[in-house]
JSON list of C-alpha atoms in Angstrom, two decimals:
[
{"chain": "R", "resi": 1455, "resn": "UNK", "atom": "CA", "xyz": [-211.64, -105.79, -46.47]},
{"chain": "R", "resi": 1456, "resn": "UNK", "atom": "CA", "xyz": [-211.26, -109.25, -44.62]},
{"chain": "R", "resi": 1457, "resn": "UNK", "atom": "CA", "xyz": [-211.45, -110.16, -41.04]},
{"chain": "R", "resi": 1458, "resn": "UNK", "atom": "CA", "xyz": [-207.59, -111.01, -41.10]},
{"chain": "R", "resi": 1459, "resn": "UNK", "atom": "CA", "xyz": [-206.70, -107.60, -42.79]},
{"chain": "R", "resi": 1460, "resn": "UNK", "atom": "CA", "xyz": [-209.05, -105.76, -40.13]},
{"chain": "R", "resi": 1461, "resn": "UNK", "atom": "CA", "xyz": [-207.41, -107.46, -37.14]},
{"chain": "R", "resi": 1462, "resn": "UNK", "atom": "CA", "xyz": [-204.07, -106.91, -38.24]},
{"chain": "R", "resi": 1463, "resn": "UNK", "atom": "CA", "xyz": [-204.42, -103.30, -39.13]},
{"chain": "R", "resi": 1464, "resn": "UNK", "atom": "CA", "xyz": [-206.21, -102.49, -35.93]},
{"chain": "R", "resi": 1465, "resn": "UNK", "atom": "CA", "xyz": [-203.77, -104.14, -33.57]},
{"chain": "R", "resi": 1466, "resn": "UNK", "atom": "CA", "xyz": [-200.57, -102.98, -35.35]},
{"chain": "R", "resi": 1467, "resn": "UNK", "atom": "CA", "xyz": [-202.24, -99.32, -35.00]},
{"chain": "R", "resi": 1468, "resn": "UNK", "atom": "CA", "xyz": [-203.06, -100.00, -31.16]},
{"chain": "R", "resi": 1469, "resn": "UNK", "atom": "CA", "xyz": [-199.56, -101.26, -30.63]},
{"chain": "R", "resi": 1470, "resn": "UNK", "atom": "CA", "xyz": [-198.06, -97.97, -31.45]},
{"chain": "R", "resi": 1471, "resn": "UNK", "atom": "CA", "xyz": [-199.92, -95.82, -29.01]},
{"chain": "R", "resi": 1472, "resn": "UNK", "atom": "CA", "xyz": [-198.23, -96.27, -25.53]},
{"chain": "R", "resi": 1473, "resn": "UNK", "atom": "CA", "xyz": [-200.96, -96.00, -23.43]},
{"chain": "R", "resi": 1474, "resn": "UNK", "atom": "CA", "xyz": [-202.55, -99.24, -24.44]},
{"chain": "R", "resi": 1475, "resn": "UNK", "atom": "CA", "xyz": [-201.55, -101.64, -22.23]},
{"chain": "R", "resi": 1476, "resn": "UNK", "atom": "CA", "xyz": [-203.31, -104.50, -23.60]},
{"chain": "R", "resi": 1477, "resn": "UNK", "atom": "CA", "xyz": [-205.54, -106.04, -26.59]},
{"chain": "R", "resi": 1478, "resn": "UNK", "atom": "CA", "xyz": [-208.01, -109.00, -26.90]},
{"chain": "R", "resi": 1479, "resn": "UNK", "atom": "CA", "xyz": [-209.53, -109.89, -30.11]},
{"chain": "R", "resi": 1480, "resn": "UNK", "atom": "CA", "xyz": [-211.97, -112.67, -30.72]},
{"chain": "R", "resi": 1481, "resn": "UNK", "atom": "CA", "xyz": [-213.30, -113.66, -33.98]},
{"chain": "R", "resi": 1482, "resn": "UNK", "atom": "CA", "xyz": [-216.25, -116.11, -35.30]},
{"chain": "R", "resi": 1483, "resn": "UNK", "atom": "CA", "xyz": [-216.52, -116.50, -39.06]},
{"chain": "R", "resi": 1484, "resn": "UNK", "atom": "CA", "xyz": [-217.00, -112.79, -40.39]},
{"chain": "R", "resi": 1485, "resn": "UNK", "atom": "CA", "xyz": [-217.04, -111.12, -36.84]},
{"chain": "R", "resi": 1486, "resn": "UNK", "atom": "CA", "xyz": [-214.51, -109.28, -34.69]},
{"chain": "R", "resi": 1487, "resn": "UNK", "atom": "CA", "xyz": [-214.98, -108.14, -31.51]},
{"chain": "R", "resi": 1488, "resn": "UNK", "atom": "CA", "xyz": [-212.09, -106.46, -29.70]},
{"chain": "R", "resi": 1489, "resn": "UNK", "atom": "CA", "xyz": [-210.77, -104.40, -26.84]},
{"chain": "R", "resi": 1490, "resn": "UNK", "atom": "CA", "xyz": [-207.80, -101.95, -27.00]},
{"chain": "R", "resi": 1491, "resn": "UNK", "atom": "CA", "xyz": [-207.02, -101.27, -23.24]},
{"chain": "R", "resi": 1492, "resn": "UNK", "atom": "CA", "xyz": [-205.84, -98.43, -21.26]},
{"chain": "R", "resi": 1493, "resn": "UNK", "atom": "CA", "xyz": [-207.06, -99.39, -17.89]},
{"chain": "R", "resi": 1494, "resn": "UNK", "atom": "CA", "xyz": [-210.08, -100.91, -16.19]},
{"chain": "R", "resi": 1495, "resn": "UNK", "atom": "CA", "xyz": [-212.12, -97.96, -16.82]},
{"chain": "R", "resi": 1496, "resn": "UNK", "atom": "CA", "xyz": [-210.81, -96.44, -20.25]},
{"chain": "R", "resi": 1497, "resn": "UNK", "atom": "CA", "xyz": [-210.45, -98.76, -23.17]},
{"chain": "R", "resi": 1498, "resn": "UNK", "atom": "CA", "xyz": [-211.47, -99.05, -26.91]},
{"chain": "R", "resi": 1499, "resn": "UNK", "atom": "CA", "xyz": [-214.00, -101.28, -28.05]},
{"chain": "R", "resi": 1500, "resn": "UNK", "atom": "CA", "xyz": [-213.79, -102.30, -31.65]},
{"chain": "R", "resi": 1501, "resn": "UNK", "atom": "CA", "xyz": [-216.30, -104.46, -34.22]},
{"chain": "R", "resi": 1502, "resn": "UNK", "atom": "CA", "xyz": [-216.40, -105.40, -37.64]},
{"chain": "R", "resi": 1503, "resn": "UNK", "atom": "CA", "xyz": [-218.49, -107.69, -39.56]},
{"chain": "R", "resi": 1504, "resn": "UNK", "atom": "CA", "xyz": [-216.84, -108.79, -42.86]},
{"chain": "R", "resi": 1505, "resn": "UNK", "atom": "CA", "xyz": [-220.21, -109.62, -44.71]},
{"chain": "R", "resi": 1506, "resn": "UNK", "atom": "CA", "xyz": [-222.01, -106.32, -43.95]},
{"chain": "R", "resi": 1507, "resn": "UNK", "atom": "CA", "xyz": [-219.09, -104.02, -43.89]},
{"chain": "R", "resi": 1508, "resn": "UNK", "atom": "CA", "xyz": [-220.25, -103.08, -40.30]},
{"chain": "R", "resi": 1509, "resn": "UNK", "atom": "CA", "xyz": [-217.57, -101.04, -38.50]},
{"chain": "R", "resi": 1510, "resn": "UNK", "atom": "CA", "xyz": [-217.49, -99.57, -35.09]},
{"chain": "R", "resi": 1511, "resn": "UNK", "atom": "CA", "xyz": [-214.84, -98.18, -32.59]},
{"chain": "R", "resi": 1512, "resn": "UNK", "atom": "CA", "xyz": [-215.93, -96.68, -29.28]},
{"chain": "R", "resi": 1513, "resn": "UNK", "atom": "CA", "xyz": [-213.65, -95.28, -26.66]},
{"chain": "R", "resi": 1514, "resn": "UNK", "atom": "CA", "xyz": [-215.32, -96.26, -23.45]},
{"chain": "R", "resi": 1515, "resn": "UNK", "atom": "CA", "xyz": [-214.71, -94.56, -20.14]},
{"chain": "R", "resi": 1516, "resn": "UNK", "atom": "CA", "xyz": [-216.59, -95.43, -16.84]},
{"chain": "R", "resi": 1517, "resn": "UNK", "atom": "CA", "xyz": [-218.70, -97.60, -18.74]},
{"chain": "R", "resi": 1518, "resn": "UNK", "atom": "CA", "xyz": [-220.03, -94.88, -21.19]},
{"chain": "R", "resi": 1519, "resn": "UNK", "atom": "CA", "xyz": [-219.05, -94.48, -24.81]},
{"chain": "R", "resi": 1520, "resn": "UNK", "atom": "CA", "xyz": [-217.49, -91.15, -24.78]},
{"chain": "R", "resi": 1521, "resn": "UNK", "atom": "CA", "xyz": [-216.61, -91.03, -28.60]},
{"chain": "R", "resi": 1522, "resn": "UNK", "atom": "CA", "xyz": [-216.75, -93.18, -31.82]},
{"chain": "R", "resi": 1523, "resn": "UNK", "atom": "CA", "xyz": [-216.79, -94.00, -35.23]},
{"chain": "R", "resi": 1524, "resn": "UNK", "atom": "CA", "xyz": [-219.13, -96.14, -37.19]},
{"chain": "R", "resi": 1525, "resn": "UNK", "atom": "CA", "xyz": [-220.10, -97.61, -40.36]},
{"chain": "R", "resi": 1526, "resn": "UNK", "atom": "CA", "xyz": [-223.42, -99.17, -41.20]},
{"chain": "R", "resi": 1527, "resn": "UNK", "atom": "CA", "xyz": [-225.59, -99.65, -44.27]},
{"chain": "R", "resi": 1528, "resn": "UNK", "atom": "CA", "xyz": [-228.30, -97.56, -42.55]},
{"chain": "R", "resi": 1529, "resn": "UNK", "atom": "CA", "xyz": [-226.39, -94.47, -41.61]},
{"chain": "R", "resi": 1530, "resn": "UNK", "atom": "CA", "xyz": [-223.28, -94.77, -43.67]},
{"chain": "R", "resi": 1531, "resn": "UNK", "atom": "CA", "xyz": [-220.09, -93.37, -41.74]},
{"chain": "R", "resi": 1532, "resn": "UNK", "atom": "CA", "xyz": [-220.61, -91.30, -38.99]},
{"chain": "R", "resi": 1533, "resn": "UNK", "atom": "CA", "xyz": [-218.77, -90.00, -36.00]},
{"chain": "R", "resi": 1534, "resn": "UNK", "atom": "CA", "xyz": [-220.03, -89.61, -32.56]},
{"chain": "R", "resi": 1535, "resn": "UNK", "atom": "CA", "xyz": [-217.85, -86.85, -30.94]},
{"chain": "R", "resi": 1536, "resn": "UNK", "atom": "CA", "xyz": [-216.54, -86.32, -27.84]},
{"chain": "R", "resi": 1537, "resn": "UNK", "atom": "CA", "xyz": [-219.13, -84.42, -25.59]},
{"chain": "R", "resi": 1538, "resn": "UNK", "atom": "CA", "xyz": [-221.78, -85.21, -27.94]},
{"chain": "R", "resi": 1539, "resn": "UNK", "atom": "CA", "xyz": [-221.70, -89.14, -28.45]},
{"chain": "R", "resi": 1540, "resn": "UNK", "atom": "CA", "xyz": [-225.36, -89.44, -29.06]},
{"chain": "R", "resi": 1541, "resn": "UNK", "atom": "CA", "xyz": [-225.39, -87.70, -32.23]},
{"chain": "R", "resi": 1542, "resn": "UNK", "atom": "CA", "xyz": [-224.39, -89.11, -35.81]},
{"chain": "R", "resi": 1543, "resn": "UNK", "atom": "CA", "xyz": [-222.38, -86.92, -37.55]},
{"chain": "R", "resi": 1544, "resn": "UNK", "atom": "CA", "xyz": [-221.58, -87.64, -41.23]},
{"chain": "R", "resi": 1545, "resn": "UNK", "atom": "CA", "xyz": [-217.83, -88.31, -42.19]},
{"chain": "R", "resi": 1546, "resn": "UNK", "atom": "CA", "xyz": [-216.42, -89.64, -45.21]},
{"chain": "R", "resi": 1547, "resn": "UNK", "atom": "CA", "xyz": [-215.05, -93.16, -45.59]},
{"chain": "R", "resi": 1548, "resn": "UNK", "atom": "CA", "xyz": [-211.89, -93.73, -42.92]},
{"chain": "R", "resi": 1549, "resn": "UNK", "atom": "CA", "xyz": [-209.51, -96.28, -43.24]},
{"chain": "R", "resi": 1550, "resn": "UNK", "atom": "CA", "xyz": [-208.69, -98.35, -39.90]},
{"chain": "R", "resi": 1551, "resn": "UNK", "atom": "CA", "xyz": [-205.25, -96.25, -39.83]},
{"chain": "R", "resi": 1552, "resn": "UNK", "atom": "CA", "xyz": [-207.24, -93.08, -39.79]},
{"chain": "R", "resi": 1553, "resn": "UNK", "atom": "CA", "xyz": [-209.64, -94.11, -37.49]},
{"chain": "R", "resi": 1554, "resn": "UNK", "atom": "CA", "xyz": [-206.99, -95.16, -35.03]},
{"chain": "R", "resi": 1555, "resn": "UNK", "atom": "CA", "xyz": [-205.20, -91.75, -35.65]},
{"chain": "R", "resi": 1556, "resn": "UNK", "atom": "CA", "xyz": [-208.78, -90.40, -34.50]},
{"chain": "R", "resi": 1557, "resn": "UNK", "atom": "CA", "xyz": [-209.08, -92.63, -31.88]},
{"chain": "R", "resi": 1558, "resn": "UNK", "atom": "CA", "xyz": [-205.63, -91.86, -30.31]},
{"chain": "R", "resi": 1559, "resn": "UNK", "atom": "CA", "xyz": [-206.17, -87.98, -30.49]},
{"chain": "R", "resi": 1560, "resn": "UNK", "atom": "CA", "xyz": [-209.61, -88.23, -28.76]},
{"chain": "R", "resi": 1561, "resn": "UNK", "atom": "CA", "xyz": [-207.74, -90.64, -26.13]},
{"chain": "R", "resi": 1562, "resn": "UNK", "atom": "CA", "xyz": [-205.30, -87.84, -25.32]},
{"chain": "R", "resi": 1563, "resn": "UNK", "atom": "CA", "xyz": [-208.12, -85.41, -24.55]},
{"chain": "R", "resi": 1564, "resn": "UNK", "atom": "CA", "xyz": [-209.69, -87.74, -22.19]},
{"chain": "R", "resi": 1565, "resn": "UNK", "atom": "CA", "xyz": [-206.92, -88.44, -20.71]},
{"chain": "R", "resi": 1566, "resn": "UNK", "atom": "CA", "xyz": [-205.81, -84.61, -19.84]},
{"chain": "R", "resi": 1567, "resn": "UNK", "atom": "CA", "xyz": [-209.35, -84.05, -18.67]}
]
């Protein structure tokens, strides 16, 4: 995947989530760093490196990761589940759309708690 496709898929996915009130993206060469904001203390931080394939999505609440999905060359695809974000549970490859769907489900749980 290239930077433009990643940004497009991520921002379009976030736009479909009603509680996302703003988004910000910075790109520099092959790297994307961005946010989907729910509130000052609740947001999605996302990162992508086109050269390495590194992909990271983290739901942040009160300055702590409460959920995430990552891909890196060392661990492959893995999940940081709600309630156990220090663990690295192996998962199969995910598309950006699948990650956004999983993020939305985790966000709903966080908002209800």
